[in-house]
Amino acid sequence: MTTQKITFLLNWETTPYHIPIYVAQQRGYFKEQGLDIAILEPSNPSDVTELIGSGKVDMGLKAMVHTLAAKARGYPVTSIGSLLDEPFTGVVYLEGSGISTDFQSLKGKRIGYVGEFGKIQIDELTKYYNMSPNDYTAVRCGMNVAKYILDGIIDCGIGIECIQQVELEEALKSQGKDPNDAKMLRIDKLAELGCCCFCTILYIANDKFIQENPKKVKRFMIAIKKATDYILASPIEAWGEFCNFKSQMGSELNTKKFQRCFAYFSESLYNVHRDWNKVNNYGKRLEILPKDYKPNYTNEFLSWDEPEEVEDPIKAQELMLKHQQECKTCGGYKRLILT
């Protein structure tokens, strides 16, 4: 038996920032392009690049550092566009846990991580702060970092600002506590990377699938762009449609997450060359990429104009931090406008 369906694997169970894929499905944008997409959820986020790279799945989502490492390990995948640009990523923790802005406060702590690269990042950071990997206990907990912190299984864990940190904040609120007690030690700051782009969420595809189906890949990205444009123009309506289709999304917690994700959505979907170069070098520093490695991304399937890259990415990050703080306080759907 054969099928014309394109299989698309999310990077975890359905999450608010997956909305462009579902909106493109529900509003018929894929169908307009002659595509039939089967949206799949993995049981383990670490399986995604292996399943796509081995050809068992055609396309999917994954963070930049994982996409680079996958091809270096022999899984032929390539990024064809960006979904979520530079979400703040770091070690999330609760005020009063004995953890501070000093990285050495992590000594003796139980640190949760999603997949192996999270541990590699923390291990590498210990070198910069006169510590060793033996100075903390690593606990693999998948995407359940916030739950593990709240349950007392770990003291802190790697997460992103618009997901795990929101989960901690809302849990504190429900307990009558100050949501500002949910803190983050940002990895980009600790590692002096000058960016958070290593955790940019990407649209990726199997290389053989790309080679054999370039027109389908281009039409897929056209449908995603149309969905993204609609979401950014009409977030309340788009979120309502998403929640009608995926009823579990319709909680106050998920709505808060979507509001915090809103500023991170890539409007152009373009892979940012400077970010790829930075993360490629970071991967070499982490010793997960060979010295002569070349980034595995392309913008050839994006048929609209490529925007100019931000002139001062450090300033942009500072403005985004302020923007997200305002979103945390006031909610709503606002995009960062760089002037």
mmCIF file of C-alpha atoms in Angstrom:
data_model
loop_
_atom_site.group_PDB
_atom_site.id
_atom_site.type_symbol
_atom_site.label_atom_id
_atom_site.label_comp_id
_atom_site.label_asym_id
_atom_site.label_seq_id
_atom_site.Cartn_x
_atom_site.Cartn_y
_atom_site.Cartn_z
ATOM 1 C CA MET A 1 0.000 0.000 0.000
ATOM 2 C CA THR A 2 1.148 3.569 -0.688
ATOM 3 C CA THR A 3 0.021 6.938 0.575
ATOM 4 C CA GLN A 4 0.381 10.512 -0.651
ATOM 5 C CA LYS A 5 0.336 11.863 2.887
ATOM 6 C CA ILE A 6 3.262 13.879 4.137
ATOM 7 C CA THR A 7 4.108 12.884 7.698
ATOM 8 C CA PHE A 8 5.000 15.760 10.018
ATOM 9 C CA LEU A 9 6.386 15.097 13.496
ATOM 10 C CA LEU A 10 6.101 17.684 16.261
ATOM 11 C CA ASN A 11 9.018 18.091 18.655
ATOM 12 C CA TRP A 12 6.789 17.147 21.610
ATOM 13 C CA GLU A 13 3.116 16.764 22.468
ATOM 14 C CA THR A 14 0.942 19.559 21.097
ATOM 15 C CA THR A 15 2.093 22.882 22.554
ATOM 16 C CA PRO A 16 0.829 26.474 21.998
ATOM 17 C CA TYR A 17 3.660 27.349 19.601
ATOM 18 C CA HIS A 18 2.603 24.499 17.296
ATOM 19 C CA ILE A 19 -0.376 26.609 16.253
ATOM 20 C CA PRO A 20 0.852 27.419 12.677
ATOM 21 C CA ILE A 21 0.791 23.751 11.689
ATOM 22 C CA TYR A 22 -2.715 23.207 13.031
ATOM 23 C CA VAL A 23 -4.061 26.474 11.612
ATOM 24 C CA ALA A 24 -2.688 25.557 8.177
ATOM 25 C CA GLN A 25 -4.468 22.215 8.530
ATOM 26 C CA GLN A 26 -7.775 23.515 9.871
ATOM 27 C CA ARG A 27 -8.118 26.482 7.538
ATOM 28 C CA GLY A 28 -7.349 24.361 4.490
ATOM 29 C CA TYR A 29 -4.073 26.056 3.600
ATOM 30 C CA PHE A 30 -2.309 22.727 3.071
ATOM 31 C CA LYS A 31 -5.215 21.530 0.941
ATOM 32 C CA GLU A 32 -5.006 24.704 -1.172
ATOM 33 C CA GLN A 33 -1.444 23.670 -1.980
ATOM 34 C CA GLY A 34 -2.472 20.123 -2.887
ATOM 35 C CA LEU A 35 -0.956 18.677 0.289
ATOM 36 C CA ASP A 36 -2.285 16.101 2.747
ATOM 37 C CA ILE A 37 -0.426 16.381 6.053
ATOM 38 C CA ALA A 38 -0.493 13.827 8.869
ATOM 39 C CA ILE A 39 0.529 15.604 12.100
ATOM 40 C CA LEU A 40 2.213 13.272 14.583
ATOM 41 C CA GLU A 41 3.347 13.613 18.209
ATOM 42 C CA PRO A 42 6.458 11.794 19.494
ATOM 43 C CA SER A 43 6.495 9.778 22.705
ATOM 44 C CA ASN A 44 10.073 10.956 23.274
ATOM 45 C CA PRO A 45 11.360 14.339 21.986
ATOM 46 C CA SER A 46 14.831 12.858 21.537
ATOM 47 C CA ASP A 47 13.491 10.535 18.817
ATOM 48 C CA VAL A 48 12.498 13.306 16.400
ATOM 49 C CA THR A 49 15.679 13.855 14.390
ATOM 50 C CA GLU A 50 16.385 10.116 14.245
ATOM 51 C CA LEU A 51 12.909 9.339 12.895
ATOM 52 C CA ILE A 52 13.091 12.120 10.307
ATOM 53 C CA GLY A 53 16.722 11.448 9.427
ATOM 54 C CA SER A 54 16.067 7.736 8.922
ATOM 55 C CA GLY A 55 13.200 8.514 6.534
ATOM 56 C CA LYS A 56 10.480 7.028 8.751
ATOM 57 C CA VAL A 57 8.941 10.520 8.901
ATOM 58 C CA ASP A 58 9.162 13.182 6.177
ATOM 59 C CA MET A 59 9.226 16.469 8.074
ATOM 60 C CA GLY A 60 8.993 17.917 11.559
ATOM 61 C CA LEU A 61 10.204 20.414 14.150
ATOM 62 C CA LYS A 62 13.415 20.579 16.164
ATOM 63 C CA ALA A 63 15.691 23.103 17.850
ATOM 64 C CA MET A 64 18.722 24.424 15.985
ATOM 65 C CA VAL A 65 21.435 22.783 18.093
ATOM 66 C CA HIS A 66 19.726 19.377 17.739
ATOM 67 C CA THR A 67 19.322 19.845 13.990
ATOM 68 C CA LEU A 68 23.030 20.546 13.591
ATOM 69 C CA ALA A 69 24.027 17.609 15.781
ATOM 70 C CA ALA A 70 21.648 15.226 13.994
ATOM 71 C CA LYS A 71 23.331 15.572 10.617
ATOM 72 C CA ALA A 72 26.764 15.378 12.211
ATOM 73 C CA ARG A 73 25.677 12.024 13.644
ATOM 74 C CA GLY A 74 24.601 10.702 10.274
ATOM 75 C CA TYR A 75 20.900 11.611 10.243
ATOM 76 C CA PRO A 76 20.373 13.553 6.993
ATOM 77 C CA VAL A 77 18.065 16.414 7.951
ATOM 78 C CA THR A 78 18.002 20.051 6.851
ATOM 79 C CA SER A 79 16.216 23.112 8.218
ATOM 80 C CA ILE A 80 13.855 24.660 5.661
ATOM 81 C CA GLY A 81 12.602 27.504 7.854
ATOM 82 C CA SER A 82 12.119 28.953 11.337
ATOM 83 C CA LEU A 83 9.048 28.700 13.553
ATOM 84 C CA LEU A 84 10.125 30.239 16.872
ATOM 85 C CA ASP A 85 13.039 32.694 16.931
ATOM 86 C CA GLU A 86 15.435 32.756 19.905
ATOM 87 C CA PRO A 87 13.201 31.916 22.864
ATOM 88 C CA PHE A 88 15.025 32.662 26.126
ATOM 89 C CA THR A 89 16.400 29.348 27.355
ATOM 90 C CA GLY A 90 18.101 28.525 30.612
ATOM 91 C CA VAL A 91 18.034 26.916 34.026
ATOM 92 C CA VAL A 92 14.631 27.671 35.600
ATOM 93 C CA TYR A 93 14.321 27.597 39.374
ATOM 94 C CA LEU A 94 12.336 28.976 42.306
ATOM 95 C CA GLU A 95 13.409 31.789 44.581
ATOM 96 C CA GLY A 96 14.379 30.316 47.943
ATOM 97 C CA SER A 97 15.772 27.110 46.450
ATOM 98 C CA GLY A 98 19.330 28.115 47.301
ATOM 99 C CA ILE A 99 20.032 28.998 43.663
ATOM 100 C CA SER A 100 21.093 32.518 42.711
ATOM 101 C CA THR A 101 22.452 34.355 39.693
ATOM 102 C CA ASP A 102 25.840 32.849 40.568
ATOM 103 C CA PHE A 103 26.313 29.679 38.514
ATOM 104 C CA GLN A 104 28.285 28.116 41.350
ATOM 105 C CA SER A 105 25.072 28.067 43.400
ATOM 106 C CA LEU A 106 24.191 24.997 41.297
ATOM 107 C CA LYS A 107 26.785 22.971 43.188
ATOM 108 C CA GLY A 108 25.150 19.961 44.805
ATOM 109 C CA LYS A 109 21.833 20.612 43.051
ATOM 110 C CA ARG A 110 19.672 18.218 41.047
ATOM 111 C CA ILE A 111 19.379 19.710 37.551
ATOM 112 C CA GLY A 112 16.724 18.445 35.152
ATOM 113 C CA TYR A 113 17.257 18.323 31.412
ATOM 114 C CA VAL A 114 15.163 17.361 28.387
ATOM 115 C CA GLY A 115 17.657 15.476 26.221
ATOM 116 C CA GLU A 116 21.373 14.755 26.147
ATOM 117 C CA PHE A 117 22.401 18.135 24.738
ATOM 118 C CA GLY A 118 20.997 19.919 27.765
ATOM 119 C CA LYS A 119 23.379 17.962 29.954
ATOM 120 C CA ILE A 120 26.235 18.615 27.522
ATOM 121 C CA GLN A 121 25.545 22.352 27.804
ATOM 122 C CA ILE A 122 25.569 22.317 31.609
ATOM 123 C CA ASP A 123 28.686 20.107 31.689
ATOM 124 C CA GLU A 124 30.466 22.536 29.368
ATOM 125 C CA LEU A 125 29.465 25.512 31.515
ATOM 126 C CA THR A 126 30.981 23.942 34.623
ATOM 127 C CA LYS A 127 34.419 24.403 33.031
ATOM 128 C CA TYR A 128 33.871 28.178 33.005
ATOM 129 C CA TYR A 129 32.932 28.355 36.659
ATOM 130 C CA ASN A 130 35.660 26.243 38.279
ATOM 131 C CA MET A 131 33.353 23.250 38.646
ATOM 132 C CA SER A 132 33.011 19.802 37.116
ATOM 133 C CA PRO A 133 30.046 17.661 36.002
ATOM 134 C CA ASN A 134 30.455 15.767 39.284
ATOM 135 C CA ASP A 135 29.389 18.886 41.184
ATOM 136 C CA TYR A 136 25.714 18.394 40.335
ATOM 137 C CA THR A 137 23.246 15.564 39.784
ATOM 138 C CA ALA A 138 21.718 15.349 36.299
ATOM 139 C CA VAL A 139 18.117 14.138 36.067
ATOM 140 C CA ARG A 140 16.557 13.466 32.684
ATOM 141 C CA CYS A 141 12.917 14.537 32.821
ATOM 142 C CA GLY A 142 11.891 15.295 29.247
ATOM 143 C CA MET A 143 9.613 18.302 28.866
ATOM 144 C CA ASN A 144 8.285 17.941 32.427
ATOM 145 C CA VAL A 145 10.888 20.206 34.013
ATOM 146 C CA ALA A 146 8.386 22.475 35.769
ATOM 147 C CA LYS A 147 6.430 19.523 37.173
ATOM 148 C CA TYR A 148 9.605 17.911 38.498
ATOM 149 C CA ILE A 149 10.583 21.169 40.211
ATOM 150 C CA LEU A 150 7.141 21.565 41.770
ATOM 151 C CA ASP A 151 7.147 17.923 42.891
ATOM 152 C CA GLY A 152 10.561 18.359 44.539
ATOM 153 C CA ILE A 153 12.258 15.784 42.301
ATOM 154 C CA ILE A 154 14.762 18.345 41.013
ATOM 155 C CA ASP A 155 15.961 21.720 42.249
ATOM 156 C CA CYS A 156 15.997 23.340 38.821
ATOM 157 C CA GLY A 157 15.966 22.397 35.155
ATOM 158 C CA ILE A 158 16.511 23.553 31.593
ATOM 159 C CA GLY A 159 13.469 25.136 29.984
ATOM 160 C CA ILE A 160 12.292 28.036 27.851
ATOM 161 C CA GLU A 161 10.772 31.257 29.081
ATOM 162 C CA CYS A 162 7.469 30.942 27.227
ATOM 163 C CA ILE A 163 6.747 27.354 28.358
ATOM 164 C CA GLN A 164 8.404 25.970 31.501
ATOM 165 C CA GLN A 165 8.858 29.352 33.185
ATOM 166 C CA VAL A 166 5.198 30.176 32.556
ATOM 167 C CA GLU A 167 4.245 26.823 34.106
ATOM 168 C CA LEU A 168 6.196 27.717 37.245
ATOM 169 C CA GLU A 169 4.721 31.221 37.415
ATOM 170 C CA GLU A 170 1.151 30.019 37.087
ATOM 171 C CA ALA A 171 1.706 27.278 39.684
ATOM 172 C CA LEU A 172 2.957 29.915 42.128
ATOM 173 C CA LYS A 173 -0.104 32.065 41.426
ATOM 174 C CA SER A 174 -2.415 29.135 42.137
ATOM 175 C CA GLN A 175 -0.695 28.743 45.517
ATOM 176 C CA GLY A 176 -1.124 32.408 46.353
ATOM 177 C CA LYS A 177 2.594 33.066 45.908
ATOM 178 C CA ASP A 178 4.524 35.648 43.910
ATOM 179 C CA PRO A 179 4.959 34.477 40.284
ATOM 180 C CA ASN A 180 8.144 36.549 40.132
ATOM 181 C CA ASP A 181 9.741 33.852 42.307
ATOM 182 C CA ALA A 182 10.092 31.811 39.105
ATOM 183 C CA LYS A 183 13.598 32.677 37.893
ATOM 184 C CA MET A 184 15.925 31.747 35.041
ATOM 185 C CA LEU A 185 19.696 31.559 34.630
ATOM 186 C CA ARG A 186 19.933 32.154 30.875
ATOM 187 C CA ILE A 187 22.381 29.873 29.083
ATOM 188 C CA ASP A 188 23.241 32.488 26.463
ATOM 189 C CA LYS A 189 24.348 34.856 29.244
ATOM 190 C CA LEU A 190 26.230 32.184 31.182
ATOM 191 C CA ALA A 191 28.043 30.949 28.063
ATOM 192 C CA GLU A 192 28.573 34.467 26.662
ATOM 193 C CA LEU A 193 26.965 33.445 23.363
ATOM 194 C CA GLY A 194 25.387 36.781 22.545
ATOM 195 C CA CYS A 195 22.202 35.028 21.411
ATOM 196 C CA CYS A 196 19.527 32.514 22.411
ATOM 197 C CA CYS A 197 19.331 31.093 18.909
ATOM 198 C CA PHE A 198 20.584 27.601 19.795
ATOM 199 C CA CYS A 199 16.986 26.860 20.849
ATOM 200 C CA THR A 200 15.296 28.435 17.809
ATOM 201 C CA ILE A 201 12.582 25.965 16.733
ATOM 202 C CA LEU A 202 12.897 24.963 13.079
ATOM 203 C CA TYR A 203 10.931 23.288 10.335
ATOM 204 C CA ILE A 204 13.164 20.403 9.251
ATOM 205 C CA ALA A 205 12.909 17.677 6.623
ATOM 206 C CA ASN A 206 14.596 14.479 5.552
ATOM 207 C CA ASP A 207 17.182 15.229 2.859
ATOM 208 C CA LYS A 208 15.985 12.507 0.492
ATOM 209 C CA PHE A 209 12.409 13.749 0.856
ATOM 210 C CA ILE A 210 13.571 17.279 0.018
ATOM 211 C CA GLN A 211 15.505 16.069 -3.022
ATOM 212 C CA GLU A 212 12.584 14.048 -4.374
ATOM 213 C CA ASN A 213 9.806 16.515 -3.465
ATOM 214 C CA PRO A 214 11.068 20.106 -3.814
ATOM 215 C CA LYS A 215 7.709 21.410 -5.040
ATOM 216 C CA LYS A 216 5.885 19.844 -2.093
ATOM 217 C CA VAL A 217 8.374 21.365 0.336
ATOM 218 C CA LYS A 218 7.904 24.804 -1.226
ATOM 219 C CA ARG A 219 4.109 24.466 -1.123
ATOM 220 C CA PHE A 220 4.297 23.340 2.512
ATOM 221 C CA MET A 221 6.171 26.514 3.443
ATOM 222 C CA ILE A 222 3.689 28.675 1.494
ATOM 223 C CA ALA A 223 0.852 27.163 3.555
ATOM 224 C CA ILE A 224 2.782 27.714 6.801
ATOM 225 C CA LYS A 225 3.513 31.334 5.854
ATOM 226 C CA LYS A 226 -0.184 31.957 5.193
ATOM 227 C CA ALA A 227 -1.067 30.411 8.561
ATOM 228 C CA THR A 228 1.620 32.449 10.351
ATOM 229 C CA ASP A 229 0.404 35.672 8.730
ATOM 230 C CA TYR A 230 -3.131 34.933 9.901
ATOM 231 C CA ILE A 231 -2.000 34.137 13.468
ATOM 232 C CA LEU A 232 0.049 37.321 13.762
ATOM 233 C CA ALA A 233 -2.776 39.453 12.346
ATOM 234 C CA SER A 234 -5.617 37.777 14.290
ATOM 235 C CA PRO A 235 -4.175 36.005 17.352
ATOM 236 C CA ILE A 236 -7.400 35.837 19.358
ATOM 237 C CA GLU A 237 -9.365 34.306 16.491
ATOM 238 C CA ALA A 238 -6.528 31.935 15.554
ATOM 239 C CA TRP A 239 -6.121 30.794 19.155
ATOM 240 C CA GLY A 240 -9.860 30.153 19.417
ATOM 241 C CA GLU A 241 -9.786 27.989 16.285
ATOM 242 C CA PHE A 242 -6.791 26.059 17.590
ATOM 243 C CA CYS A 243 -8.524 25.432 20.930
ATOM 244 C CA ASN A 244 -11.691 24.284 19.169
ATOM 245 C CA PHE A 245 -9.644 21.672 17.333
ATOM 246 C CA LYS A 246 -7.374 20.759 20.256
ATOM 247 C CA SER A 247 -9.591 21.166 23.309
ATOM 248 C CA GLN A 248 -6.717 20.618 25.765
ATOM 249 C CA MET A 249 -5.196 23.883 24.543
ATOM 250 C CA GLY A 250 -8.131 25.909 25.870
ATOM 251 C CA SER A 251 -6.837 26.317 29.419
ATOM 252 C CA GLU A 252 -5.759 29.550 31.066
ATOM 253 C CA LEU A 253 -2.234 28.148 31.374
ATOM 254 C CA ASN A 254 -1.933 27.400 27.656
ATOM 255 C CA THR A 255 -3.377 30.785 26.765
ATOM 256 C CA LYS A 256 -0.661 32.413 28.894
ATOM 257 C CA LYS A 257 1.960 30.316 27.117
ATOM 258 C CA PHE A 258 0.638 31.379 23.711
ATOM 259 C CA GLN A 259 0.745 35.039 24.729
ATOM 260 C CA ARG A 260 4.370 34.649 25.787
ATOM 261 C CA CYS A 261 5.263 32.715 22.606
ATOM 262 C CA PHE A 262 3.641 35.351 20.400
ATOM 263 C CA ALA A 263 6.648 37.686 20.160
ATOM 264 C CA TYR A 264 8.990 34.798 19.281
ATOM 265 C CA PHE A 265 7.112 33.601 16.163
ATOM 266 C CA SER A 266 9.191 34.110 13.028
ATOM 267 C CA GLU A 267 7.212 36.312 10.640
ATOM 268 C CA SER A 268 9.424 35.649 7.621
ATOM 269 C CA LEU A 269 10.208 31.976 8.451
ATOM 270 C CA TYR A 270 13.742 32.572 7.154
ATOM 271 C CA ASN A 271 16.730 30.816 8.648
ATOM 272 C CA VAL A 272 18.951 33.588 10.046
ATOM 273 C CA HIS A 273 22.476 33.211 8.682
ATOM 274 C CA ARG A 274 24.212 34.906 11.623
ATOM 275 C CA ASP A 275 22.391 32.689 14.121
ATOM 276 C CA TRP A 276 23.352 29.528 12.257
ATOM 277 C CA ASN A 277 26.991 30.589 12.218
ATOM 278 C CA LYS A 278 26.895 31.294 15.969
ATOM 279 C CA VAL A 279 25.285 27.991 16.863
ATOM 280 C CA ASN A 280 27.539 26.092 14.467
ATOM 281 C CA ASN A 281 30.526 27.510 16.348
ATOM 282 C CA TYR A 282 28.832 26.779 19.676
ATOM 283 C CA GLY A 283 28.317 23.157 18.594
ATOM 284 C CA LYS A 284 32.034 22.883 17.877
ATOM 285 C CA ARG A 285 32.771 24.356 21.287
ATOM 286 C CA LEU A 286 30.467 21.717 22.826
ATOM 287 C CA GLU A 287 32.403 19.116 20.786
ATOM 288 C CA ILE A 288 29.235 17.757 19.183
ATOM 289 C CA LEU A 289 30.263 18.990 15.718
ATOM 290 C CA PRO A 290 33.507 18.398 13.798
ATOM 291 C CA LYS A 291 35.775 21.390 13.183
ATOM 292 C CA ASP A 292 34.980 21.520 9.447
ATOM 293 C CA TYR A 293 31.190 21.202 9.873
ATOM 294 C CA LYS A 294 28.944 23.342 7.667
ATOM 295 C CA PRO A 295 25.417 24.316 8.828
ATOM 296 C CA ASN A 296 22.571 22.256 7.375
ATOM 297 C CA TYR A 297 19.920 24.802 6.437
ATOM 298 C CA THR A 298 18.413 26.356 3.330
ATOM 299 C CA ASN A 299 16.052 29.223 2.482
ATOM 300 C CA GLU A 300 15.494 28.102 -1.107
ATOM 301 C CA PHE A 301 11.889 27.059 -0.455
ATOM 302 C CA LEU A 302 10.830 30.491 0.812
ATOM 303 C CA SER A 303 9.522 32.502 -2.135
ATOM 304 C CA TRP A 304 9.023 35.908 -0.459
ATOM 305 C CA ASP A 305 11.571 38.600 0.328
ATOM 306 C CA GLU A 306 14.223 37.846 2.926
ATOM 307 C CA PRO A 307 14.311 40.499 5.674
ATOM 308 C CA GLU A 308 17.517 42.209 6.714
ATOM 309 C CA GLU A 309 19.134 40.756 9.800
ATOM 310 C CA VAL A 310 18.938 42.743 13.022
ATOM 311 C CA GLU A 311 21.833 45.188 13.161
ATOM 312 C CA ASP A 312 22.446 44.808 16.911
ATOM 313 C CA PRO A 313 21.306 41.355 18.149
ATOM 314 C CA ILE A 314 22.417 42.044 21.741
ATOM 315 C CA LYS A 315 20.243 45.156 21.929
ATOM 316 C CA ALA A 316 17.396 43.209 20.344
ATOM 317 C CA GLN A 317 17.681 40.586 23.092
ATOM 318 C CA GLU A 318 17.587 43.285 25.768
ATOM 319 C CA LEU A 319 14.460 44.781 24.212
ATOM 320 C CA MET A 320 12.876 41.335 23.963
ATOM 321 C CA LEU A 321 13.535 40.724 27.663
ATOM 322 C CA LYS A 322 11.765 43.978 28.537
ATOM 323 C CA HIS A 323 8.946 43.129 26.135
ATOM 324 C CA GLN A 324 8.426 39.694 27.693
ATOM 325 C CA GLN A 325 8.391 41.190 31.180
ATOM 326 C CA GLU A 326 5.590 43.510 30.074
ATOM 327 C CA CYS A 327 3.725 40.566 28.535
ATOM 328 C CA LYS A 328 4.122 38.660 31.797
ATOM 329 C CA THR A 329 2.557 41.555 33.699
ATOM 330 C CA CYS A 330 -0.144 42.654 31.262
ATOM 331 C CA GLY A 331 -0.765 39.652 28.983
ATOM 332 C CA GLY A 332 -2.149 40.194 25.509
ATOM 333 C CA TYR A 333 -0.663 39.819 22.051
ATOM 334 C CA LYS A 334 2.082 42.249 21.107
ATOM 335 C CA ARG A 335 5.105 41.962 18.845
ATOM 336 C CA LEU A 336 8.482 43.557 19.487
ATOM 337 C CA ILE A 337 9.095 46.415 17.063
ATOM 338 C CA LEU A 338 12.783 47.166 16.557
ATOM 339 C CA THR A 339 13.510 50.752 15.570
#
